[in-house]
Amino acid sequence: MTEQTDLPFDRAKAASLLADACAGADDGDIYVQRSRSESFAFDDGRLKSAAFDTAQGFGLRVIAGEASGYAHAGELSLDAIGRAAKTAGAAKRAYSGKMDVGPTPANRRLYQPVDPTDAPDFAVKTALLAEIDGWVRSRDPRVVQVSVSLAGSHEEIDILRPGGEAFHDIRPLVRLNVSVTLEQHGRRETASAGAGGRAAYEAWLKPDRWQAMADRAIRKASVNLESIPAPAGEMEVVLGPGWPAILLHEAVGHGLEGDFNRKGTSVYSGRVGEQVAARGVTIIDDGTIDARRGSLSFDDEGTATNRTVLIEDGILKGYMQDRQNARLMGVAPTGNGRRESYDATVMPRMTNTVMMAGKDDPDEIVSSIKRGLWAVDFGGGQVDITSGNFVFQCTEAYLVENGKIVAPVKNATLIGHGPTALNKVSMIGNDFAMDDGVGTCGKGGQSVPVGVGQPTLKVDALTVGGAG
């Protein structure tokens, strides 16, 4: 959106200071952020913490070739912008470039400009957390611990370009999480469920929604009370729909970000046009889905987010790009330039990264397992971008033999190599689902909200780490 908003300084003078700093550079901008956020934690039957924070500031960039001068301040004034312009402008040195054409305005709104920190009021929010706690405890006599957290933020973003172009966005974000611990015969298991996105609190605080969330947490904890030690070794693995795509995000998505590929440090570097996954595998980064956690009307450089095809029918089509890496690689930016806040630099990052549905029946995919794992839910994981190797923890998984579920398993980890795993995908379900809206991605010390999604899919061989 490009409507004008009130700023505590003259935007035309700020753009002029930026233009002077960018003379002879390739690109530059001023990113202004004003935000409010709050969080509540209800634990062990009482309100454990409540926090409210406000922040404001700007970051000014001057980009010359591969160099980037960056300065930021929490003071929104022309004096501060002038000082930042002198500092960032030093990145040019003797460089002589031509200013890039600015982003095309995105005249769309993927979320309503609500402020989750305004309503409902403090008493209503904390009373709701207490209600959720009591409701969960009444659902199962085995409940010994309940933790409920609620967080909301409201960010007002303005991006100013050297030519005077301006971009404005209001970005709401909410997340609710319920964690439950059950005890049975001296054994305790904990599980959680959460949901969120870019909307007002009311979208997630309806009783039917949080009750369903709490029941999922209770069900997962109950399942894990019956779990047996996970087997170990190479075996068939079926990944469930929705949140298990976090493995896709980590093991494949990061390797398709432009900076790693420009520098040649990704396992996918220089492979556009090659087959990098099994036929039928199509992976897309889509920042245009209404109200999703990873969606943005435009990225943190003003570029409209896109539905970017990364892999199509197994063939690598391209990478996710911010403006600087796109220019250096001779391609168009894809709307993936993101930053954690005004005091952080822009990097190419994912938005909502998904694998598209296939035609296989999910039940038939699970029943095709001779001996292996059906991984329904995931915890944390990590990946080495250069090698593509990954490790992930399963929080709900089942041992399957001859197409029949034997038992839930505990402490299963999935170990593999991203490109190899993609080439061993043999069945793709017709049950595509997005995650519930809880993802946060870390890169270079910065965290940003993201989404993931996929259908049920079968990988013919992954290494499972377990008890043996």
XYZ file of C-alpha atoms in Angstrom:
468
model
C 0.000 0.000 0.000
C 1.244 3.477 -0.785
C -1.020 5.785 1.196
C 0.721 8.624 3.033
C 0.972 8.428 6.816
C 2.085 10.861 9.459
C 5.754 10.618 10.338
C 7.525 12.710 13.005
C 9.776 14.215 10.343
C 9.401 15.739 6.889
C 9.391 12.784 4.489
C 10.454 14.882 1.476
C 13.533 16.160 3.339
C 14.308 12.630 4.534
C 14.103 11.342 0.945
C 16.432 14.154 -0.140
C 19.011 13.189 2.499
C 18.752 9.596 1.333
C 19.108 10.592 -2.323
C 22.297 12.543 -1.568
C 23.730 9.551 0.307
C 22.797 7.216 -2.582
C 24.322 9.360 -5.361
C 26.433 6.922 -7.391
C 25.071 3.883 -5.528
C 22.926 1.023 -6.835
C 20.142 1.115 -4.267
C 19.078 2.425 -0.909
C 16.129 3.067 1.365
C 14.924 4.214 4.769
C 12.950 1.629 6.724
C 10.818 3.124 9.515
C 9.221 0.855 12.106
C 6.833 1.731 14.924
C 5.611 -1.230 16.923
C 3.659 -2.316 19.978
C 3.720 -5.820 21.378
C 2.427 -7.709 24.375
C 2.662 -11.197 25.779
C 1.001 -13.145 28.584
C 2.003 -16.431 30.186
C -0.332 -18.413 32.457
C 1.423 -21.275 34.195
C 0.729 -23.554 37.141
C -2.704 -22.000 37.726
C -1.599 -18.373 37.845
C -0.553 -15.496 35.643
C 3.210 -15.892 35.505
C 4.114 -12.903 33.371
C 2.618 -10.047 31.405
C 4.693 -7.723 29.262
C 3.999 -4.741 27.045
C 6.565 -3.046 24.853
C 6.746 -0.204 22.351
C 9.581 0.475 19.958
C 10.368 2.789 17.098
C 13.303 3.536 14.894
C 14.669 3.573 11.382
C 17.391 1.909 9.367
C 19.050 3.620 6.390
C 20.834 1.633 3.692
C 23.147 2.574 0.843
C 24.050 -0.326 -1.457
C 26.998 -0.221 -3.841
C 27.743 -3.472 -5.625
C 28.288 -6.139 -2.992
C 28.870 -3.536 -0.290
C 26.088 -2.295 1.933
C 26.335 0.670 4.258
C 23.790 0.553 7.063
C 23.022 2.824 9.994
C 20.069 2.845 12.372
C 18.699 4.786 15.327
C 15.782 4.743 17.710
C 15.294 8.476 17.188
C 12.894 9.455 14.404
C 14.246 12.853 13.392
C 15.885 14.514 10.392
C 19.065 15.050 12.420
C 19.331 11.321 13.106
C 18.569 10.494 9.474
C 21.230 12.954 8.326
C 23.867 11.348 10.557
C 22.846 7.886 9.355
C 23.023 8.997 5.719
C 26.626 10.161 6.149
C 27.599 6.902 7.841
C 25.862 4.583 5.359
C 27.016 6.633 2.384
C 30.622 5.815 3.228
C 30.022 2.339 1.766
C 30.220 3.829 -1.736
C 33.840 4.947 -1.505
C 34.830 5.482 -5.160
C 32.008 3.315 -6.492
C 30.033 4.589 -9.458
C 26.772 2.785 -10.108
C 23.292 3.439 -11.430
C 20.279 3.551 -9.149
C 17.998 0.547 -9.584
C 14.389 1.072 -10.551
C 12.321 0.981 -7.365
C 9.679 -1.620 -6.518
C 6.233 -1.400 -8.076
C 3.645 -0.496 -5.418
C 1.564 -3.415 -4.177
C -2.007 -2.141 -4.161
C -3.416 -4.982 -2.109
C -4.020 -5.813 1.515
C -3.505 -9.397 2.703
C -4.594 -8.614 6.281
C -6.697 -6.020 8.033
C -4.878 -3.175 9.851
C -6.069 -4.207 13.296
C -4.103 -3.678 16.488
C -4.144 -6.818 18.677
C -2.760 -4.813 21.604
C -5.863 -2.583 21.728
C -8.726 -5.044 22.370
C -9.852 -6.988 24.243
C -8.474 -5.340 27.363
C -5.983 -6.779 29.839
C -8.602 -8.262 32.180
C -10.384 -10.084 29.374
C -7.164 -11.601 28.037
C -5.914 -12.816 31.396
C -9.365 -14.165 32.327
C -9.387 -16.136 29.084
C -6.021 -17.730 29.890
C -7.398 -18.779 33.280
C -10.498 -20.176 31.574
C -8.373 -22.224 29.179
C -6.300 -23.539 32.084
C -9.404 -24.641 33.994
C -11.055 -26.148 30.927
C -7.981 -28.238 30.086
C -7.697 -29.547 33.643
C -11.349 -30.605 33.544
C -10.877 -32.600 30.350
C -8.600 -35.314 31.696
C -7.837 -36.374 35.286
C -4.252 -37.113 34.262
C -3.485 -33.428 33.665
C -0.827 -32.227 36.122
C 0.445 -29.106 34.397
C -0.976 -26.544 31.978
C 0.807 -23.604 30.372
C -0.993 -21.104 28.182
C 0.648 -18.220 26.358
C -0.775 -15.414 24.261
C 1.156 -12.855 22.240
C 0.172 -10.062 19.889
C 1.974 -7.331 18.003
C 1.179 -4.375 15.766
C 3.839 -3.031 13.417
C 3.509 0.103 11.316
C 6.046 0.067 8.492
C 7.103 2.906 6.171
C 9.728 2.525 3.459
C 11.126 5.629 1.762
C 13.085 5.470 -1.504
C 15.674 7.936 -2.890
C 13.233 9.113 -5.562
C 10.595 9.999 -2.984
C 8.476 6.843 -3.429
C 6.877 5.643 -0.191
C 5.368 2.353 0.953
C 3.198 1.868 4.022
C 1.910 -1.255 5.755
C 0.300 -2.193 9.067
C 1.177 -5.738 10.134
C -0.744 -7.466 12.938
C 0.396 -10.800 14.366
C -1.134 -13.054 17.041
C -0.214 -16.429 18.493
C -1.903 -18.600 21.150
C -0.211 -21.707 22.558
C -1.358 -24.408 24.979
C 1.025 -26.896 26.590
C -0.231 -29.849 28.647
C 1.551 -32.397 30.866
C -0.172 -35.704 31.657
C 0.895 -38.227 34.292
C 0.007 -41.911 34.256
C 1.558 -44.732 36.308
C 4.449 -42.493 37.298
C 5.227 -41.463 33.734
C 4.856 -37.900 32.484
C 4.564 -36.623 28.922
C 4.153 -33.065 27.646
C 2.686 -31.889 24.357
C 1.607 -28.568 22.934
C -0.534 -27.035 20.228
C -0.739 -23.497 18.936
C -2.230 -21.281 16.281
C -1.861 -17.774 14.972
C -1.639 -15.437 12.026
C -2.122 -11.868 10.854
C -5.516 -11.013 12.299
C -7.158 -9.720 15.471
C -7.230 -11.730 18.692
C -10.875 -12.603 18.144
C -9.981 -14.938 15.293
C -8.191 -17.300 17.701
C -9.984 -16.708 20.970
C -13.321 -18.233 19.982
C -14.101 -21.163 22.337
C -14.416 -23.744 19.573
C -10.990 -22.807 18.266
C -8.991 -22.819 21.492
C -10.830 -25.876 22.778
C -9.877 -27.801 19.644
C -6.290 -26.632 20.128
C -6.241 -27.756 23.758
C -7.723 -31.131 22.831
C -4.943 -31.646 20.291
C -2.345 -31.041 22.980
C -4.094 -33.472 25.365
C -4.374 -36.099 22.622
C -0.684 -35.858 21.714
C 0.415 -36.112 25.339
C -1.914 -39.089 25.817
C -0.481 -40.815 22.754
C 3.057 -40.306 24.023
C 2.163 -41.898 27.369
C 1.712 -45.131 25.429
C 4.860 -44.722 23.333
C 7.668 -47.224 23.049
C 11.340 -46.450 22.322
C 11.840 -45.473 18.708
C 13.622 -47.934 16.438
C 16.869 -46.935 14.756
C 18.200 -47.395 11.261
C 17.314 -46.570 7.685
C 13.636 -47.079 6.897
C 10.608 -45.760 5.060
C 9.193 -42.557 6.544
C 5.811 -40.965 5.912
C 5.472 -37.307 6.873
C 2.066 -35.983 7.862
C 0.424 -32.897 6.321
C 0.838 -29.330 7.545
C 3.469 -28.602 10.189
C 5.845 -31.481 9.242
C 6.755 -29.271 6.274
C 9.081 -27.564 8.749
C 11.519 -30.282 7.648
C 11.061 -29.053 4.065
C 11.595 -25.461 5.241
C 14.871 -26.259 6.963
C 16.317 -29.036 4.823
C 15.436 -27.517 1.445
C 14.097 -23.962 1.813
C 17.181 -22.303 3.287
C 19.318 -23.802 0.543
C 17.138 -22.016 -2.029
C 17.690 -18.514 -0.620
C 19.532 -16.212 -3.004
C 22.491 -15.161 -0.859
C 23.717 -18.707 -0.280
C 23.455 -19.450 -3.987
C 25.122 -16.248 -5.156
C 28.061 -17.041 -2.900
C 28.110 -20.673 -4.047
C 27.705 -22.055 -0.526
C 24.399 -23.868 -1.055
C 24.122 -27.439 -2.224
C 21.723 -26.045 -4.874
C 24.131 -23.409 -6.231
C 24.331 -23.254 -10.028
C 21.744 -25.969 -10.539
C 18.800 -24.054 -12.025
C 17.232 -26.233 -14.720
C 18.497 -29.468 -13.179
C 16.409 -32.200 -11.614
C 16.936 -31.865 -7.871
C 13.885 -33.780 -6.618
C 11.640 -36.641 -7.611
C 9.071 -36.090 -10.327
C 5.859 -34.746 -8.838
C 7.660 -32.611 -6.239
C 6.693 -28.942 -6.618
C 7.829 -26.470 -3.984
C 6.618 -22.876 -3.807
C 7.294 -19.920 -1.549
C 4.082 -17.919 -1.358
C 3.910 -14.694 0.620
C 0.512 -13.738 -0.823
C -1.826 -16.015 1.157
C -4.404 -14.007 3.101
C -3.710 -13.560 6.825
C -1.055 -16.287 7.062
C 1.764 -15.887 9.555
C 4.454 -15.662 6.869
C 2.487 -13.422 4.496
C 3.326 -9.799 3.701
C 1.650 -7.339 1.364
C 5.186 -6.341 0.406
C 8.561 -7.314 1.780
C 10.879 -5.133 3.848
C 12.226 -3.413 0.730
C 8.826 -2.564 -0.764
C 8.783 -5.404 -3.301
C 5.411 -7.122 -3.603
C 5.524 -10.666 -2.272
C 5.008 -13.397 -4.840
C 4.043 -16.978 -5.444
C 7.569 -18.033 -6.372
C 8.011 -21.477 -7.914
C 11.290 -22.895 -6.601
C 11.060 -26.513 -7.768
C 8.525 -27.689 -10.352
C 7.984 -31.384 -11.007
C 11.430 -31.999 -9.563
C 13.239 -29.336 -11.643
C 14.951 -26.399 -9.912
C 13.427 -23.201 -11.299
C 15.014 -20.462 -9.208
C 15.781 -18.973 -5.819
C 14.211 -16.574 -3.331
C 15.674 -13.106 -3.781
C 15.976 -9.740 -2.136
C 16.919 -6.732 -4.291
C 20.694 -6.776 -3.780
C 21.243 -10.473 -4.448
C 18.791 -10.414 -7.367
C 20.710 -7.556 -9.003
C 24.065 -9.259 -8.520
C 22.685 -12.504 -9.985
C 20.958 -10.774 -12.898
C 17.429 -11.833 -11.980
C 14.296 -10.152 -10.648
C 13.652 -9.792 -6.887
C 10.933 -12.134 -5.641
C 9.673 -10.201 -2.624
C 11.723 -12.183 -0.094
C 13.810 -9.350 1.367
C 13.128 -9.515 5.104
C 14.515 -8.168 8.353
C 13.660 -8.769 11.994
C 13.417 -5.060 12.829
C 14.665 -1.615 11.855
C 18.095 -2.272 13.391
C 18.697 -5.419 11.319
C 19.943 -5.826 7.757
C 17.862 -7.277 4.913
C 18.392 -10.886 3.833
C 16.521 -13.168 1.424
C 14.168 -15.158 3.649
C 11.219 -17.504 3.262
C 7.581 -16.463 3.750
C 5.172 -19.441 3.469
C 7.056 -22.375 1.954
C 4.952 -25.290 0.742
C 5.021 -28.524 -1.238
C 1.998 -28.857 -3.481
C -0.452 -31.764 -3.268
C -0.308 -34.911 -5.357
C -2.926 -37.544 -6.128
C -2.256 -40.314 -3.586
C -4.686 -41.237 -0.827
C -3.119 -40.540 2.606
C -4.372 -43.809 4.099
C -2.867 -45.728 1.219
C 0.451 -43.949 1.732
C 0.608 -45.056 5.376
C -0.540 -48.593 4.542
C 2.241 -48.874 1.941
C 4.880 -48.860 4.705
C 6.482 -52.300 5.173
C 8.484 -51.253 8.198
C 8.985 -47.641 8.997
C 7.824 -44.480 10.681
C 4.745 -42.310 10.292
C 5.854 -38.872 11.549
C 2.791 -36.773 12.369
C 4.265 -33.858 14.328
C 7.671 -32.257 14.684
C 9.718 -30.292 17.158
C 12.976 -28.518 16.434
C 15.686 -29.327 13.943
C 18.772 -28.015 12.235
C 20.403 -28.091 8.819
C 23.828 -27.460 7.335
C 23.205 -25.230 4.285
C 26.457 -26.191 2.571
C 26.046 -29.961 2.845
C 22.244 -30.177 3.045
C 22.403 -32.519 6.040
C 19.572 -32.218 8.581
C 18.410 -33.594 11.925
C 14.815 -33.306 13.197
C 13.010 -34.350 16.350
C 9.580 -35.994 16.057
C 7.059 -35.107 18.773
C 4.400 -37.529 17.519
C 5.317 -40.565 15.460
C 4.214 -44.177 15.007
C 5.962 -47.430 14.147
C 4.241 -49.047 11.161
C 4.783 -52.647 10.040
C 3.124 -54.231 7.014
C 0.803 -51.256 6.706
C -0.445 -51.493 10.301
C 0.256 -49.058 13.131
C 2.137 -50.967 15.848
C 2.617 -48.271 18.508
C 3.523 -44.632 19.023
C 7.256 -44.114 19.472
C 9.252 -41.709 21.622
C 12.459 -39.791 20.952
C 12.567 -40.462 17.223
C 14.868 -38.264 15.175
C 15.012 -38.037 11.406
C 18.484 -37.720 9.917
C 19.137 -37.150 6.263
C 20.339 -35.071 3.349
C 17.878 -32.574 1.849
C 18.443 -33.186 -1.885
C 18.664 -36.955 -1.372
C 15.435 -37.006 0.629
C 13.629 -35.011 -2.095
C 14.733 -37.546 -4.698
C 13.368 -40.401 -2.591
C 9.823 -39.008 -2.393
C 7.697 -41.771 -3.917
C 4.125 -40.869 -2.933
C 2.476 -37.460 -2.510
C -0.926 -37.138 -0.845
C -3.980 -35.195 -1.940
C -4.482 -33.728 1.552
C -2.448 -30.524 1.420
C -2.635 -28.479 4.625
C -0.948 -25.389 6.004
C 0.487 -25.349 9.503
C -1.541 -23.743 12.299
C 0.473 -20.524 12.281
C 3.261 -20.975 14.828
C 6.473 -20.927 12.795
C 9.454 -18.683 13.479
C 12.581 -18.892 11.327
C 16.083 -18.015 12.430
C 18.905 -16.910 10.135
C 21.958 -14.784 10.784
C 20.778 -14.036 14.317
C 17.412 -12.714 13.103
C 13.981 -14.278 13.638
C 10.941 -13.688 11.422
C 7.471 -15.297 11.318
C 6.976 -17.907 8.599
C 4.478 -20.505 7.438
C 4.842 -24.007 6.016
C 2.568 -26.527 4.364
C 2.510 -29.863 2.586
C 0.396 -32.975 2.015
C 1.152 -36.410 3.433
C 4.226 -37.692 1.609
C 6.402 -40.788 1.608
C 10.203 -40.791 1.615
C 11.492 -44.257 0.737
C 14.550 -44.063 2.974
C 15.583 -41.858 5.871
C 17.788 -42.616 8.826
C 15.800 -42.790 12.056
C 17.676 -42.219 15.256
C 16.149 -43.887 18.280
C 16.787 -46.410 21.003
C 17.672 -49.156 18.534
